[in-house]
Amino acid sequence: MARPRTKPEEPAISSGEVEVAALESAPADPVRAQALATALGVRAALDAEFRARLDEWWQQARTARSGPVRNHISGTVHGAAVQGRDFSGVTFHMTRPPGADDRE
């Protein structure tokens, strides 16, 4: 929901709900992600209470992702095994050895 206009020339300020819904329908769309970031940034710039709550949420979100990583493989691994967290921009080029079939 947008905040009601107080003056005819003052634009409405987005609550971010429309942008969240748009991003949920296409989570990989960078344009929709930027639209949400812009809506949140504008609202935070104009609303000190919202800014404080958004900052608090951001700190909690960052803390939640910074915990330890515990990777475990049980059994026999045939081939490469990659373990980790928070990968981005990674490409794996896999080839099969000569004589390998697709039944693995």
PDB file of C-alpha atoms in Angstrom:
ATOM      1  CA  MET A   1       0.000   0.000   0.000  1.00  0.00           C
ATOM      2  CA  ALA A   2       1.194   3.458  -0.770  1.00  0.00           C
ATOM      3  CA  ARG A   3       1.129   6.284   1.727  1.00  0.00           C
ATOM      4  CA  PRO A   4      -1.637   8.782   0.915  1.00  0.00           C
ATOM      5  CA  ARG A   5      -0.501  12.015  -0.655  1.00  0.00           C
ATOM      6  CA  THR A   6      -0.537  15.034   1.606  1.00  0.00           C
ATOM      7  CA  LYS A   7      -0.058  17.509  -1.222  1.00  0.00           C
ATOM      8  CA  PRO A   8      -1.158  17.176  -4.849  1.00  0.00           C
ATOM      9  CA  GLU A   9       2.430  17.430  -6.108  1.00  0.00           C
ATOM     10  CA  GLU A  10       3.851  14.927  -3.585  1.00  0.00           C
ATOM     11  CA  PRO A  11       4.225  11.412  -5.048  1.00  0.00           C
ATOM     12  CA  ALA A  12       2.932   8.394  -3.112  1.00  0.00           C
ATOM     13  CA  ILE A  13       5.581   6.349  -1.314  1.00  0.00           C
ATOM     14  CA  SER A  14       5.502   2.611  -1.962  1.00  0.00           C
ATOM     15  CA  SER A  15       5.221   0.267   1.015  1.00  0.00           C
ATOM     16  CA  GLY A  16       7.223  -2.267  -0.995  1.00  0.00           C
ATOM     17  CA  GLU A  17       4.387  -4.812  -1.053  1.00  0.00           C
ATOM     18  CA  VAL A  18       3.851  -4.569  -4.815  1.00  0.00           C
ATOM     19  CA  GLU A  19       7.598  -4.895  -5.421  1.00  0.00           C
ATOM     20  CA  VAL A  20       7.853  -7.931  -3.106  1.00  0.00           C
ATOM     21  CA  ALA A  21       4.982  -9.650  -4.935  1.00  0.00           C
ATOM     22  CA  ALA A  22       6.614  -8.924  -8.296  1.00  0.00           C
ATOM     23  CA  LEU A  23       9.961 -10.297  -7.107  1.00  0.00           C
ATOM     24  CA  GLU A  24       8.309 -13.409  -5.648  1.00  0.00           C
ATOM     25  CA  SER A  25       6.836 -14.160  -9.079  1.00  0.00           C
ATOM     26  CA  ALA A  26      10.273 -13.882 -10.737  1.00  0.00           C
ATOM     27  CA  PRO A  27      13.005 -14.157  -8.041  1.00  0.00           C
ATOM     28  CA  ALA A  28      15.889 -14.183 -10.520  1.00  0.00           C
ATOM     29  CA  ASP A  29      14.830 -10.914 -12.191  1.00  0.00           C
ATOM     30  CA  PRO A  30      17.396  -8.231 -11.273  1.00  0.00           C
ATOM     31  CA  VAL A  31      15.075  -5.423 -12.400  1.00  0.00           C
ATOM     32  CA  ARG A  32      12.413  -6.537  -9.911  1.00  0.00           C
ATOM     33  CA  ALA A  33      15.034  -6.911  -7.171  1.00  0.00           C
ATOM     34  CA  GLN A  34      16.254  -3.376  -7.875  1.00  0.00           C
ATOM     35  CA  ALA A  35      12.683  -2.052  -7.788  1.00  0.00           C
ATOM     36  CA  LEU A  36      12.241  -3.517  -4.300  1.00  0.00           C
ATOM     37  CA  ALA A  37      15.593  -2.152  -3.141  1.00  0.00           C
ATOM     38  CA  THR A  38      14.648   1.285  -4.453  1.00  0.00           C
ATOM     39  CA  ALA A  39      11.223   1.228  -2.770  1.00  0.00           C
ATOM     40  CA  LEU A  40      12.768   0.204   0.557  1.00  0.00           C
ATOM     41  CA  GLY A  41      15.543   2.785   0.222  1.00  0.00           C
ATOM     42  CA  VAL A  42      13.126   5.632  -0.508  1.00  0.00           C
ATOM     43  CA  ARG A  43      10.864   4.657   2.376  1.00  0.00           C
ATOM     44  CA  ALA A  44      13.852   4.334   4.730  1.00  0.00           C
ATOM     45  CA  ALA A  45      15.098   7.772   3.672  1.00  0.00           C
ATOM     46  CA  LEU A  46      11.723   9.349   4.476  1.00  0.00           C
ATOM     47  CA  ASP A  47      10.650   7.333   7.524  1.00  0.00           C
ATOM     48  CA  ALA A  48      13.105   7.102  10.446  1.00  0.00           C
ATOM     49  CA  GLU A  49      11.136   4.380  12.245  1.00  0.00           C
ATOM     50  CA  PHE A  50      11.029   2.235   9.098  1.00  0.00           C
ATOM     51  CA  ARG A  51      14.762   2.825   8.569  1.00  0.00           C
ATOM     52  CA  ALA A  52      15.515   1.669  12.125  1.00  0.00           C
ATOM     53  CA  ARG A  53      13.405  -1.469  11.719  1.00  0.00           C
ATOM     54  CA  LEU A  54      14.911  -2.217   8.305  1.00  0.00           C
ATOM     55  CA  ASP A  55      18.433  -1.830   9.733  1.00  0.00           C
ATOM     56  CA  GLU A  56      17.530  -4.152  12.611  1.00  0.00           C
ATOM     57  CA  TRP A  57      16.145  -6.747  10.189  1.00  0.00           C
ATOM     58  CA  TRP A  58      19.271  -6.459   8.005  1.00  0.00           C
ATOM     59  CA  GLN A  59      21.575  -7.074  10.973  1.00  0.00           C
ATOM     60  CA  GLN A  60      19.568 -10.161  11.970  1.00  0.00           C
ATOM     61  CA  ALA A  61      19.604 -11.459   8.396  1.00  0.00           C
ATOM     62  CA  ARG A  62      23.369 -10.999   8.115  1.00  0.00           C
ATOM     63  CA  THR A  63      23.935 -12.767  11.441  1.00  0.00           C
ATOM     64  CA  ALA A  64      21.728 -15.689  10.413  1.00  0.00           C
ATOM     65  CA  ARG A  65      23.880 -16.320   7.325  1.00  0.00           C
ATOM     66  CA  SER A  66      27.234 -16.022   9.073  1.00  0.00           C
ATOM     67  CA  GLY A  67      27.000 -19.199  11.149  1.00  0.00           C
ATOM     68  CA  PRO A  68      29.381 -22.116  10.759  1.00  0.00           C
ATOM     69  CA  VAL A  69      29.206 -24.471   7.799  1.00  0.00           C
ATOM     70  CA  ARG A  70      29.098 -28.177   8.574  1.00  0.00           C
ATOM     71  CA  ASN A  71      29.509 -30.375   5.527  1.00  0.00           C
ATOM     72  CA  HIS A  72      29.387 -34.153   5.769  1.00  0.00           C
ATOM     73  CA  ILE A  73      29.675 -36.874   3.154  1.00  0.00           C
ATOM     74  CA  SER A  74      28.793 -40.418   4.113  1.00  0.00           C
ATOM     75  CA  GLY A  75      29.686 -43.352   1.921  1.00  0.00           C
ATOM     76  CA  THR A  76      31.718 -43.638  -1.229  1.00  0.00           C
ATOM     77  CA  VAL A  77      31.967 -40.743  -3.635  1.00  0.00           C
ATOM     78  CA  HIS A  78      32.657 -41.486  -7.285  1.00  0.00           C
ATOM     79  CA  GLY A  79      33.956 -38.298  -8.831  1.00  0.00           C
ATOM     80  CA  ALA A  80      34.216 -34.795  -7.473  1.00  0.00           C
ATOM     81  CA  ALA A  81      32.421 -33.551  -4.389  1.00  0.00           C
ATOM     82  CA  VAL A  82      32.042 -29.827  -3.776  1.00  0.00           C
ATOM     83  CA  GLN A  83      31.004 -28.532  -0.377  1.00  0.00           C
ATOM     84  CA  GLY A  84      30.601 -25.021   0.929  1.00  0.00           C
ATOM     85  CA  ARG A  85      28.148 -22.191   1.379  1.00  0.00           C
ATOM     86  CA  ASP A  86      27.174 -18.973  -0.353  1.00  0.00           C
ATOM     87  CA  PHE A  87      28.478 -19.802  -3.821  1.00  0.00           C
ATOM     88  CA  SER A  88      27.882 -17.304  -6.600  1.00  0.00           C
ATOM     89  CA  GLY A  89      29.231 -16.869 -10.086  1.00  0.00           C
ATOM     90  CA  VAL A  90      30.609 -20.418 -10.146  1.00  0.00           C
ATOM     91  CA  THR A  91      30.631 -22.634 -13.232  1.00  0.00           C
ATOM     92  CA  PHE A  92      31.466 -26.324 -13.173  1.00  0.00           C
ATOM     93  CA  HIS A  93      32.729 -27.991 -16.337  1.00  0.00           C
ATOM     94  CA  MET A  94      32.251 -31.727 -15.982  1.00  0.00           C
ATOM     95  CA  THR A  95      33.466 -34.380 -18.374  1.00  0.00           C
ATOM     96  CA  ARG A  96      32.973 -38.121 -18.285  1.00  0.00           C
ATOM     97  CA  PRO A  97      35.988 -40.370 -18.570  1.00  0.00           C
ATOM     98  CA  PRO A  98      36.175 -42.473 -21.742  1.00  0.00           C
ATOM     99  CA  GLY A  99      33.932 -45.535 -21.464  1.00  0.00           C
ATOM    100  CA  ALA A 100      31.651 -44.096 -18.745  1.00  0.00           C
ATOM    101  CA  ASP A 101      27.950 -44.698 -19.259  1.00  0.00           C
ATOM    102  CA  ASP A 102      24.901 -42.708 -18.154  1.00  0.00           C
ATOM    103  CA  ARG A 103      23.706 -45.247 -15.559  1.00  0.00           C
ATOM    104  CA  GLU A 104      25.668 -43.731 -12.649  1.00  0.00           C
TER     105      GLU A 104
END
